[in-house]
XYZ file of C-alpha atoms in Angstrom:
133
model
C -6.248 17.533 3.038
C -7.475 17.703 0.003
C -7.443 13.898 -1.376
C -7.519 14.683 -5.101
C -4.217 16.820 -4.769
C -2.430 14.117 -2.774
C -3.648 11.320 -5.164
C -2.567 13.011 -8.004
C 1.060 14.229 -6.272
C 1.734 11.045 -5.928
C 1.074 9.847 -8.979
C 3.381 12.652 -10.357
C 6.511 11.412 -7.722
C 6.213 7.688 -8.181
C 5.736 7.771 -12.079
C 9.310 8.470 -12.470
C 10.532 5.831 -9.640
C 11.764 2.225 -11.817
C 11.961 0.315 -8.660
C 8.033 0.662 -7.535
C 6.267 -1.418 -10.518
C 2.954 -0.145 -9.623
C 1.479 1.897 -5.983
C -1.536 2.501 -4.316
C -3.674 5.113 -2.769
C -5.709 3.261 1.036
C -6.611 4.265 4.085
C -8.900 7.195 4.682
C -7.078 9.081 2.470
C -8.080 7.155 -0.665
C -11.799 6.713 1.057
C -11.685 10.611 1.561
C -12.876 10.422 4.453
C -9.198 12.204 5.987
C -8.982 14.753 8.802
C -6.206 17.274 8.793
C -4.681 15.310 10.573
C -4.954 12.175 8.396
C -1.997 9.369 7.447
C -1.533 9.549 4.088
C -1.110 5.450 3.146
C 0.932 4.016 0.661
C 1.308 0.519 -0.618
C 4.096 0.169 -3.242
C 5.497 -3.111 -4.997
C 9.057 -3.090 -5.898
C 10.198 -4.833 -9.291
C 13.200 -6.999 -7.455
C 12.415 -7.951 -3.323
C 13.083 -5.384 -1.562
C 15.836 -5.617 1.638
C 14.176 -5.134 4.738
C 13.895 -1.873 4.485
C 13.361 0.940 2.498
C 16.728 2.284 3.640
C 17.879 -0.649 2.296
C 16.804 0.487 -0.770
C 18.912 3.717 -1.140
C 15.902 5.881 -0.853
C 14.293 7.144 1.848
C 10.709 6.432 0.498
C 8.569 7.912 3.460
C 10.616 11.585 4.139
C 10.207 12.168 0.023
C 6.894 11.825 -0.165
C 6.351 13.388 3.146
C 8.930 16.078 2.964
C 7.423 16.729 -0.795
C 3.245 16.439 0.346
C 3.544 17.881 3.385
C 1.673 15.624 5.381
C 2.818 12.744 7.389
C 3.051 9.392 5.435
C 3.498 5.589 5.782
C 4.805 2.980 2.750
C 3.575 -0.511 3.291
C 6.186 -2.570 0.994
C 3.581 -5.198 -0.198
C 6.923 -7.314 -1.078
C 7.055 -8.003 2.708
C 3.842 -7.227 3.808
C 1.261 -9.396 5.629
C -1.497 -11.101 3.503
C -4.694 -9.673 5.323
C -3.106 -6.118 4.615
C -2.511 -6.909 1.168
C -5.708 -7.655 0.524
C -7.522 -4.395 2.028
C -5.410 -2.371 -0.135
C -6.191 -4.145 -3.640
C -9.744 -4.586 -2.261
C -9.917 -0.808 -1.331
C -7.351 0.930 -2.503
C -6.382 3.209 -5.654
C -4.258 2.399 -8.171
C -1.120 5.182 -8.932
C 1.029 3.380 -10.689
C 1.009 0.819 -13.129
C 4.903 -0.189 -14.785
C 3.225 -3.072 -16.224
C 0.079 -4.132 -16.500
C 0.625 -8.305 -16.864
C 3.004 -8.023 -13.240
C 0.606 -6.395 -11.717
C -1.786 -8.291 -12.495
C -0.001 -11.834 -11.418
C 0.729 -9.897 -8.292
C -3.376 -9.646 -7.599
C -3.800 -12.554 -8.160
C -0.828 -14.961 -5.908
C -2.397 -12.126 -3.289
C -6.261 -12.975 -3.595
C -5.622 -16.433 -3.998
C -3.070 -16.980 -1.236
C -5.625 -14.583 1.120
C -8.591 -16.797 -0.332
C -6.227 -20.044 1.021
C -5.346 -18.638 4.590
C -8.845 -16.991 5.723
C -9.798 -20.023 6.873
C -6.924 -20.274 9.640
C -7.673 -16.025 9.581
C -11.840 -16.482 10.615
C -10.348 -18.392 13.384
C -7.778 -16.851 14.728
C -10.111 -13.583 14.967
C -12.840 -14.893 16.477
C -11.760 -15.954 20.167
C -10.216 -12.238 19.667
C -13.632 -10.067 18.835
C -15.314 -12.002 21.011
C -13.166 -11.510 24.330
C -14.175 -7.080 22.501
């Protein structure tokens, strides 16, 4: 699996999608630590709040990307993702698409503010689980 080729292909595939304002590559492919069996993790931000499922948009984005890339793809919809997952995407991800810099920045600022507001709660929640492991 060639991470650079996947990143380039994803940019091409996502560029014409007007309903997607921002997209990130994250996970092992973004870090360059992927193996042949790794899936491709893509996070997308829709311009309007999407329905609960990707199928509700009339799209099957995962299947389309899998077909075009030839690899398993997992799509995370940032509009509906848990705050800690959004934080990991923003911290570690690579920007694939930015239709509106202002919209991306506004989203990132809101997401980071929410994450840091909730961080003490997340730490308290994780602490007993980490001690048990």
